[in-house]
PDB file of C-alpha atoms in Angstrom:
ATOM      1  CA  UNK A   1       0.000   0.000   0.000  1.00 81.00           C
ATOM      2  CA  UNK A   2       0.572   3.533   0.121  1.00 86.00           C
ATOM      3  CA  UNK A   3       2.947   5.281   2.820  1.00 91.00           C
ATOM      4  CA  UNK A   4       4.552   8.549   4.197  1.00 94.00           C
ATOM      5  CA  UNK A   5       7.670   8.494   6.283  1.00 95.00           C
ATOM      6  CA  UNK A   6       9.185  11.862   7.539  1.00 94.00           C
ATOM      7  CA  UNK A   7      11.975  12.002  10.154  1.00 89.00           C
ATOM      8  CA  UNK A   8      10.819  12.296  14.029  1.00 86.00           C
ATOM      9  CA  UNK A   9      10.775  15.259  15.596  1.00 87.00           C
ATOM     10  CA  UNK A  10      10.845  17.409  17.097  1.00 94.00           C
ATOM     11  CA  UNK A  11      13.613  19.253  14.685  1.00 96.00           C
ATOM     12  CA  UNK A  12      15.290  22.486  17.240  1.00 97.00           C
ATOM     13  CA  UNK A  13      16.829  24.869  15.055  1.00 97.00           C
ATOM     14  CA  UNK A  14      17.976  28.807  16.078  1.00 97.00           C
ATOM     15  CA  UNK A  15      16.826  31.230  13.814  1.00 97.00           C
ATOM     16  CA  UNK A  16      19.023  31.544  10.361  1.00 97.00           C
ATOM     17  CA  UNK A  17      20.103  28.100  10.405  1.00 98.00           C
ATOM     18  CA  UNK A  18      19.554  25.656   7.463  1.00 98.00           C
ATOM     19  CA  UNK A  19      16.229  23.270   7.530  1.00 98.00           C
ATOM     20  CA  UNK A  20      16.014  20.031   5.797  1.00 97.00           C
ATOM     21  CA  UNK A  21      12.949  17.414   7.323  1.00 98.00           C
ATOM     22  CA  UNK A  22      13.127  14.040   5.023  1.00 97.00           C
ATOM     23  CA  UNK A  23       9.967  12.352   3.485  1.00 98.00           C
ATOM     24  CA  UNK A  24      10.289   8.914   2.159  1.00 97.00           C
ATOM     25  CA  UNK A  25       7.451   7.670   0.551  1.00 96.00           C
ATOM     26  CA  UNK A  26       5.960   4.080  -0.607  1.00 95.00           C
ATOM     27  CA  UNK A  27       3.868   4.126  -3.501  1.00 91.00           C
ATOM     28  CA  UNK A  28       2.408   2.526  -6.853  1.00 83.00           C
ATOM     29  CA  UNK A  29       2.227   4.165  -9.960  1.00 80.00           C
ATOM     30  CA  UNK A  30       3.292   8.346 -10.004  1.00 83.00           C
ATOM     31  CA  UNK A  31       1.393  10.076  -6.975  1.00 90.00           C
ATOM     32  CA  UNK A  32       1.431  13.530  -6.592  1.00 90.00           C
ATOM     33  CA  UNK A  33       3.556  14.911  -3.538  1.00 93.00           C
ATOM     34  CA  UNK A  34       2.770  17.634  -0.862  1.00 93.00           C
ATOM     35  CA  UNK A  35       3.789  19.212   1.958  1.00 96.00           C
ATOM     36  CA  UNK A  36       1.361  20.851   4.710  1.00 93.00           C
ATOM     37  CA  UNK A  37       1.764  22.801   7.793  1.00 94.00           C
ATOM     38  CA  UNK A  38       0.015  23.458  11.001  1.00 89.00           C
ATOM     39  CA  UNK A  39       1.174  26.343  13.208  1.00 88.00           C
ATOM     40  CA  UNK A  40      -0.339  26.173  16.610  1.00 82.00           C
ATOM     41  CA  UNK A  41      -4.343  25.893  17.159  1.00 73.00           C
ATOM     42  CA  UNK A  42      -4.654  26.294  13.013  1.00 78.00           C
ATOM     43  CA  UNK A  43      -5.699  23.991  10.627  1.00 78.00           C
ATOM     44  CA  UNK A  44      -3.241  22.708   8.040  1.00 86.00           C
ATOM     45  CA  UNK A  45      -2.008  24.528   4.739  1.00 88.00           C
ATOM     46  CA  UNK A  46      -1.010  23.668   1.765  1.00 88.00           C
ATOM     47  CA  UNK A  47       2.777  24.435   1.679  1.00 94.00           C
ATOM     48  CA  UNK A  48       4.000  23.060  -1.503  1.00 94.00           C
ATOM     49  CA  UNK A  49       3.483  20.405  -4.276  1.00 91.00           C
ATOM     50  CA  UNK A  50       5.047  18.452  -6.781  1.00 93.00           C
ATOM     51  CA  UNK A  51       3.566  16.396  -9.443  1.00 89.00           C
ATOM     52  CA  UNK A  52       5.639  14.455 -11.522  1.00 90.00           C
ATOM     53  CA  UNK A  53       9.780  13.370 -10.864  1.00 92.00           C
ATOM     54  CA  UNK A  54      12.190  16.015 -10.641  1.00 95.00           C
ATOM     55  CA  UNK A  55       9.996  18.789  -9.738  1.00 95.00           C
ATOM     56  CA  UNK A  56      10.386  21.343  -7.115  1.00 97.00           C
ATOM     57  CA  UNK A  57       7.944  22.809  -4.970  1.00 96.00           C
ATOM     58  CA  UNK A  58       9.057  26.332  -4.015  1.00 97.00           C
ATOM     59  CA  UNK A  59       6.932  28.551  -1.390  1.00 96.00           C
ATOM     60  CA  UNK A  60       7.827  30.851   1.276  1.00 95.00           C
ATOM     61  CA  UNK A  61      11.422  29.769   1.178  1.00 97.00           C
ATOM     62  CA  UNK A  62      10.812  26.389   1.266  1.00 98.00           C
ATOM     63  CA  UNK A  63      11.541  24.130  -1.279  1.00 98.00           C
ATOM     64  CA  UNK A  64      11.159  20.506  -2.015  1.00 98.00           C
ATOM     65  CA  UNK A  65      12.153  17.948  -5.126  1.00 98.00           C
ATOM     66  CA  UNK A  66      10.405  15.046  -6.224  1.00 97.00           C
ATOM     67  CA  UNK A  67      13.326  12.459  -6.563  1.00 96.00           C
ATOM     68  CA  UNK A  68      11.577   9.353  -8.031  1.00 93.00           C
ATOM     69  CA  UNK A  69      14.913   7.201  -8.036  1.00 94.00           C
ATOM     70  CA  UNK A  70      15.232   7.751  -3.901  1.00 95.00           C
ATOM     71  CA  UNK A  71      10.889   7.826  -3.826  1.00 96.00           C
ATOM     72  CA  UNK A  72      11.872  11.181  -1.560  1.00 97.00           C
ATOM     73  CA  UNK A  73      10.611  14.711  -1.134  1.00 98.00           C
ATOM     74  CA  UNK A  74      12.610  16.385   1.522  1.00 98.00           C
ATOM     75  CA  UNK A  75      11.669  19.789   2.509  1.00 98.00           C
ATOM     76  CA  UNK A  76      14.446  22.438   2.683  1.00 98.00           C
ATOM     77  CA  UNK A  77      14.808  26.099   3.961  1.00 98.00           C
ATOM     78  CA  UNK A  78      17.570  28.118   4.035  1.00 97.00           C
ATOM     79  CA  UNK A  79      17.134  30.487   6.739  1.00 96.00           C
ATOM     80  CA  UNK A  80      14.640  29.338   9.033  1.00 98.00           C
ATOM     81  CA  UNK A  81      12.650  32.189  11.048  1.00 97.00           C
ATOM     82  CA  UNK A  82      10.910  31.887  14.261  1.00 97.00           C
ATOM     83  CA  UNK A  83       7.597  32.206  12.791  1.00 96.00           C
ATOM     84  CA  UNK A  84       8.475  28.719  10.470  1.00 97.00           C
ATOM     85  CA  UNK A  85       7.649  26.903  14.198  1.00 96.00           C
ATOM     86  CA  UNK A  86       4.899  24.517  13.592  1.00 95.00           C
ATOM     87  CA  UNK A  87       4.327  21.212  12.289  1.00 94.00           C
ATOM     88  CA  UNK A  88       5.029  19.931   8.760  1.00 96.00           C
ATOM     89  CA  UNK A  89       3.098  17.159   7.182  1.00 95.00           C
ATOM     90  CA  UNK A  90       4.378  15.262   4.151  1.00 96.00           C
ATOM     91  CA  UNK A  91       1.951  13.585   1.723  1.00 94.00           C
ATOM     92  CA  UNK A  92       0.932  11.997  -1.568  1.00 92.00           C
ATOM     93  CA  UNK A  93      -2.371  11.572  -3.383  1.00 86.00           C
ATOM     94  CA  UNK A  94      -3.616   7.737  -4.343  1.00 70.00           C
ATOM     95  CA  UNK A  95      -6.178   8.489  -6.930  1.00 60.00           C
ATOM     96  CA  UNK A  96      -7.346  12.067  -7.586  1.00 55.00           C
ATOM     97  CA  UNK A  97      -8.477  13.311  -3.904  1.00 64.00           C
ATOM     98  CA  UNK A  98      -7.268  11.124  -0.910  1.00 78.00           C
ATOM     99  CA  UNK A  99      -4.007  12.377   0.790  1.00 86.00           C
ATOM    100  CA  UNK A 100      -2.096  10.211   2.828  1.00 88.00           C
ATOM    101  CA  UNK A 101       0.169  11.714   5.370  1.00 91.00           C
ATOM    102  CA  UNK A 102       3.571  11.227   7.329  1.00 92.00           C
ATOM    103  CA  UNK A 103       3.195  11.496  11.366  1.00 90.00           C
ATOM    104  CA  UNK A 104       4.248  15.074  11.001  1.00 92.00           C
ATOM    105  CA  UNK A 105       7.373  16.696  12.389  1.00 95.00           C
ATOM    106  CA  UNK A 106       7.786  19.666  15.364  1.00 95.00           C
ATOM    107  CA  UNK A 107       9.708  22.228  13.813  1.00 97.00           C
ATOM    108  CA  UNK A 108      10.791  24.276  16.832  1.00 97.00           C
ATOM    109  CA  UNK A 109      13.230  27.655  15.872  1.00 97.00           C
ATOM    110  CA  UNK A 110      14.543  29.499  18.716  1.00 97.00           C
ATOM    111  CA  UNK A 111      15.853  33.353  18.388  1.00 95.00           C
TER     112      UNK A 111
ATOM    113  CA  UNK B   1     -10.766  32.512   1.711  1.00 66.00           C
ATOM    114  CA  UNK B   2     -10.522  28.922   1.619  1.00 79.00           C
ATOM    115  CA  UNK B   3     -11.754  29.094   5.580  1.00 87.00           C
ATOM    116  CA  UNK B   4     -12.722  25.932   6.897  1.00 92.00           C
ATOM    117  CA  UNK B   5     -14.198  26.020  10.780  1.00 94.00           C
ATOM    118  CA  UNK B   6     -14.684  22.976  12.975  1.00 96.00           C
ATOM    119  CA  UNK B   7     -16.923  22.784  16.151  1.00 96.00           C
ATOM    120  CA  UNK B   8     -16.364  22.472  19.115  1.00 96.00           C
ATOM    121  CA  UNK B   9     -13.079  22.850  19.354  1.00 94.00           C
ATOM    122  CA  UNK B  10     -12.845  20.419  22.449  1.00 95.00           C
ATOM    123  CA  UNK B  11     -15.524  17.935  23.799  1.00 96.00           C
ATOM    124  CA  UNK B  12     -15.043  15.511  26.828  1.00 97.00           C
ATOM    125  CA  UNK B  13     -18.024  13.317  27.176  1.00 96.00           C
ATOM    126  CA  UNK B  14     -19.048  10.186  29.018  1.00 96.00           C
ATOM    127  CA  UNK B  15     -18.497   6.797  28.259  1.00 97.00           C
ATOM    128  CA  UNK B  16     -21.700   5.443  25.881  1.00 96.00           C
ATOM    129  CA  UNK B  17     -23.109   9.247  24.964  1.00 97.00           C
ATOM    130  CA  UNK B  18     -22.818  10.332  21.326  1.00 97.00           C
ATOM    131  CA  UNK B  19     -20.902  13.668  20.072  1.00 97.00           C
ATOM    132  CA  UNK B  20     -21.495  15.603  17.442  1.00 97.00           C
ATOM    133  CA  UNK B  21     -18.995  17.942  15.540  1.00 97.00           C
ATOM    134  CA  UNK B  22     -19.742  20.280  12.897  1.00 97.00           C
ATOM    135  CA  UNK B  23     -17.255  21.505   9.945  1.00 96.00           C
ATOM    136  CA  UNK B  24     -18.367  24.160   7.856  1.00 95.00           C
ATOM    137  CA  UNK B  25     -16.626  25.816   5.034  1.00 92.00           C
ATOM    138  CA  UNK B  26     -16.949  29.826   5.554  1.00 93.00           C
ATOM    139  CA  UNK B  27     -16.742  31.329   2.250  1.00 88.00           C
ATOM    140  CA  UNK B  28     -16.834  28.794  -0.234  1.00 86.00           C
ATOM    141  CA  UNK B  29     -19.377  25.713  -1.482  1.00 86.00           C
ATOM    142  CA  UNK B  30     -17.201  22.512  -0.775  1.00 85.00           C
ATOM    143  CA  UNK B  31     -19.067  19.445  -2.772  1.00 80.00           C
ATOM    144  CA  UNK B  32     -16.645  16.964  -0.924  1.00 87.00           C
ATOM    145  CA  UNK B  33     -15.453  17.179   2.968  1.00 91.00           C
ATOM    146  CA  UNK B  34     -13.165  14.284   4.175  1.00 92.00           C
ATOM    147  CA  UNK B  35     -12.776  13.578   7.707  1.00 95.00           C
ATOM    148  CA  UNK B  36      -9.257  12.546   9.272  1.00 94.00           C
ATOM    149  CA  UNK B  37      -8.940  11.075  12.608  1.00 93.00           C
ATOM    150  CA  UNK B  38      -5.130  11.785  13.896  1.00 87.00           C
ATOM    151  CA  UNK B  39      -3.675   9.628  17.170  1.00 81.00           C
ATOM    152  CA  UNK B  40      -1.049  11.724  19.736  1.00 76.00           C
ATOM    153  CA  UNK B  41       2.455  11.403  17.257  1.00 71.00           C
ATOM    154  CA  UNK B  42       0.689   9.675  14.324  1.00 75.00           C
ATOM    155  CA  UNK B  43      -0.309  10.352  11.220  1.00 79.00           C
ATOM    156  CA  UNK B  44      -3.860  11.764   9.880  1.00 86.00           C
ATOM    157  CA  UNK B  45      -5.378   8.997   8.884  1.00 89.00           C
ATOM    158  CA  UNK B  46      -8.572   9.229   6.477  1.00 90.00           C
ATOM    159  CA  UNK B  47     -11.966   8.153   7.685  1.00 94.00           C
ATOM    160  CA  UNK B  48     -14.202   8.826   5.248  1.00 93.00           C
ATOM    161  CA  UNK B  49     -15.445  11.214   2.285  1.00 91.00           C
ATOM    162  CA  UNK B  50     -18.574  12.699   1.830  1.00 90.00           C
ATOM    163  CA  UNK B  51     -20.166  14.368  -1.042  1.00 85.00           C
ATOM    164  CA  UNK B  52     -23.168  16.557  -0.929  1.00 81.00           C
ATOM    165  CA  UNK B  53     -26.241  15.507  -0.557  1.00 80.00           C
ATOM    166  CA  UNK B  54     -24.774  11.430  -0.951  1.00 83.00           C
ATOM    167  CA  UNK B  55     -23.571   8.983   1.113  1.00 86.00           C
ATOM    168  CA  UNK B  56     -20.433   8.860   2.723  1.00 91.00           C
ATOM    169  CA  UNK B  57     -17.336   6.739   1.621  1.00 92.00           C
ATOM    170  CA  UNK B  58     -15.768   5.008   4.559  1.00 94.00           C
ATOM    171  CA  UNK B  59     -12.364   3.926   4.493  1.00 92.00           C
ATOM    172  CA  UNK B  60     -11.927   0.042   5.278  1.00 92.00           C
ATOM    173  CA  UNK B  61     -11.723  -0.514   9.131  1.00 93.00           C
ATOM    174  CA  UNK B  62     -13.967   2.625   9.868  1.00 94.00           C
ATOM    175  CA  UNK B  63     -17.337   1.906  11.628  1.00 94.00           C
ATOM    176  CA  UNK B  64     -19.943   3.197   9.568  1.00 93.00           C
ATOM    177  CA  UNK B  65     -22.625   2.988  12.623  1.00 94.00           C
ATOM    178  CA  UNK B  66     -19.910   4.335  14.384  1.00 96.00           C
ATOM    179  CA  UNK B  67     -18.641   7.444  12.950  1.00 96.00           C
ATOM    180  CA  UNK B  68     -22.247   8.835  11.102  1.00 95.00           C
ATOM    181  CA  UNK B  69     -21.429  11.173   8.639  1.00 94.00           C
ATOM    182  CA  UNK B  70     -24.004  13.992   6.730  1.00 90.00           C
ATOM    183  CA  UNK B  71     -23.054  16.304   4.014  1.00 88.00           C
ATOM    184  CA  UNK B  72     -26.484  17.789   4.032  1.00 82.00           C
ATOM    185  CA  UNK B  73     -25.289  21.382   2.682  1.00 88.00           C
ATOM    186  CA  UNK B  74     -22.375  22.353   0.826  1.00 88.00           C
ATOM    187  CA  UNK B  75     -21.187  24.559   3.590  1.00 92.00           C
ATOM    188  CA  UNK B  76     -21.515  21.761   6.370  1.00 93.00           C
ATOM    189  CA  UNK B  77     -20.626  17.694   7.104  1.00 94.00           C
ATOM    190  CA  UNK B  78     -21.175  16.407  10.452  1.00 95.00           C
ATOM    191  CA  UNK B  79     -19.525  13.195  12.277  1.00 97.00           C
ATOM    192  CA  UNK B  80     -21.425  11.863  14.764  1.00 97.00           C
ATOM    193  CA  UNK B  81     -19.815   9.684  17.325  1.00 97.00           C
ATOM    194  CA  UNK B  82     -22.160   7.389  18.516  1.00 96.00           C
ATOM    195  CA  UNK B  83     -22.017   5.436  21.481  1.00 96.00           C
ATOM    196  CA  UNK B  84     -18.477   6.624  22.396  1.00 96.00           C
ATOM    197  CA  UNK B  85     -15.872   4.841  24.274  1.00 96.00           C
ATOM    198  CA  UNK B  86     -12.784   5.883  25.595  1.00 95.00           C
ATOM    199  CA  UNK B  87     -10.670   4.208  22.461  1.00 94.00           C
ATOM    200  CA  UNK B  88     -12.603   6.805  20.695  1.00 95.00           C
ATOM    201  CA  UNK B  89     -10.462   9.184  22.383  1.00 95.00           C
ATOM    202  CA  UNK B  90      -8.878  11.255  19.841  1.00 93.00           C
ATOM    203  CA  UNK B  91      -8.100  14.389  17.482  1.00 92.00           C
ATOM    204  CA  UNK B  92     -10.632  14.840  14.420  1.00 95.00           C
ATOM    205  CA  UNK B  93     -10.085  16.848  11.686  1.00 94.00           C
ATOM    206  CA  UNK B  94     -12.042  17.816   8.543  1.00 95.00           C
ATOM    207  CA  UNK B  95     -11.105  19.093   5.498  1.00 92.00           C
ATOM    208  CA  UNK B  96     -13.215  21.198   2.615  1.00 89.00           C
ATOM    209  CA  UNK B  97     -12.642  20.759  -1.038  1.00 82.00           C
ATOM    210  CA  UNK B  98     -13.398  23.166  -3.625  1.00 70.00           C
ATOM    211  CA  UNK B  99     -15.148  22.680  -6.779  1.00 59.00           C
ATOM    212  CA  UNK B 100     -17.091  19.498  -8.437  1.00 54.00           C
ATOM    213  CA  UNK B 101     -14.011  17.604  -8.391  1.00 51.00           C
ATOM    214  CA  UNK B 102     -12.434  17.835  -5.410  1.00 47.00           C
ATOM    215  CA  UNK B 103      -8.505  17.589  -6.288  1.00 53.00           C
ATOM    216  CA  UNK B 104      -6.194  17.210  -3.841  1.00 50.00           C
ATOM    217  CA  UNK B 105      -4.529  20.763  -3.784  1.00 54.00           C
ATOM    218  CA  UNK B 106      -7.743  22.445  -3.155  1.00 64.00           C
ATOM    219  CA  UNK B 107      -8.188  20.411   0.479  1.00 80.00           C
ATOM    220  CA  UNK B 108      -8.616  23.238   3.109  1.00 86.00           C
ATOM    221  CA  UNK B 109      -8.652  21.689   6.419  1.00 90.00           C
ATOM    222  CA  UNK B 110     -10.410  22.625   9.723  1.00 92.00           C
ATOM    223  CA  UNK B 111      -8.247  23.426  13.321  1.00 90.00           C
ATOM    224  CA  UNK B 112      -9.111  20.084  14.697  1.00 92.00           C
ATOM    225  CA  UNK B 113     -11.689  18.567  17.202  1.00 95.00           C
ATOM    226  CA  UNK B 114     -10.172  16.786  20.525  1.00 93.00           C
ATOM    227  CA  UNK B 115     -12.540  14.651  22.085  1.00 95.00           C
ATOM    228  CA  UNK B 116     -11.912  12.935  25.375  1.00 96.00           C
ATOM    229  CA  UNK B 117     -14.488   9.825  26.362  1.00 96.00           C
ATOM    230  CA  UNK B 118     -14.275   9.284  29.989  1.00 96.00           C
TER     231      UNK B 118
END
């Protein structure tokens, strides 16, 4: 079946340093990738999205590549900011509306 | 736009007593609302979609007497917990999409419902 893994968190940065959280995923045929986030007591948001292999998903600084060969999609950030703190979700689509997601990883940035 | 709201934000009920929780999309018409059940440090994992006005599509494992879903509106789904039991214990979250299609990047999910069964 289909299946998400991201890296445990949670991830403790200080503000400017580089981000990467990896996502690993299990899948048949081409699924379409995402990544969500949840800041506290919010619902989540769309990040970013790739469709097809080599890709990249690009929003708010954050950036992630569909690598088919590694089945990976690791999220990336170059300067993280305190306000990036929250929770990031990585996903894929099976069939044209169903999203199946990672456990989610704490990304915690201190000043 | 694209706001999806979920109530109550927090329930704790007793042990055989039903809940109900309402998600409502604010400022759109969604024709499909999933609803994703999420254990502390785990992943969302679907329950079921529902499309207006039809019956809902539960995932396999999910207790359709169980977990009662209506789509009466396009604005508003409801899960119904019947009977609830402490394993029901959990985080539920719904999500809104937009247009007759309902692809995946238009999914604009709710803050969550935590509901505690003593």
């Amino acid at each position: 079946g289909n299946s998400v893994t991201q890296m445990e968190g949670p991830v403790t940065l200080s503000e400017e340093a580089f981000l990467t959280i990896n996502c690993t995923y299990t899948a048949t045929g081409y699924p379409s990738l995402f990544w969500y986030v949840q800041y506290p007591g919010e619902g989540l948001q769309l990040l970013l999205k790739a469709t097809k292999a080599d890709d990249k998903g690009s929003n708010k600084g954050f950036e992630a590549t569909y690598r088919k060969e590694t089945t990976s999609f690791h999220l990336e950030k170059g300067s993280v900011q305190v306000s990036d703190s929250a929770v990031y979700f990585c996903a894929l689509s099976r069939g044209y509306s169903t999203l199946t997601f990672g456990k989610g990883t704490m990304l915690l940035v201190s000043p | 736009g694209a706001v999806v709201s979920q109530h109550p934000s927090w329930v704790i009920c007793k042990s055989g007593t039903s809940v109900k929780i309402e998600c409502r999309s604010l400022d759109f018409q969604a024709t499909t609302m999933f609803w994703y059940r999420q254990f502390p440090k785990q992943s969302l994992m679907l329950m079921a979609t529902s499309n207006e006005g039809s019956k809902a599509t539960y995932e396999q494992g999910v207790e359709k007497d169980k977990f009662l879903i209506n789509h009466a509106s396009l604005t508003l789904s409801t899960l119904t917990v019947t009977s609830a039991h402490p394993e029901d214990s959990s985080f539920y979250i719904c999500s809104a999409g937009r247009g007759t299609s309902g692809s995946t990047d238009t999914q604009y999910f709710g803050p969550g419902t935590r509901l505690t069964v003593l």
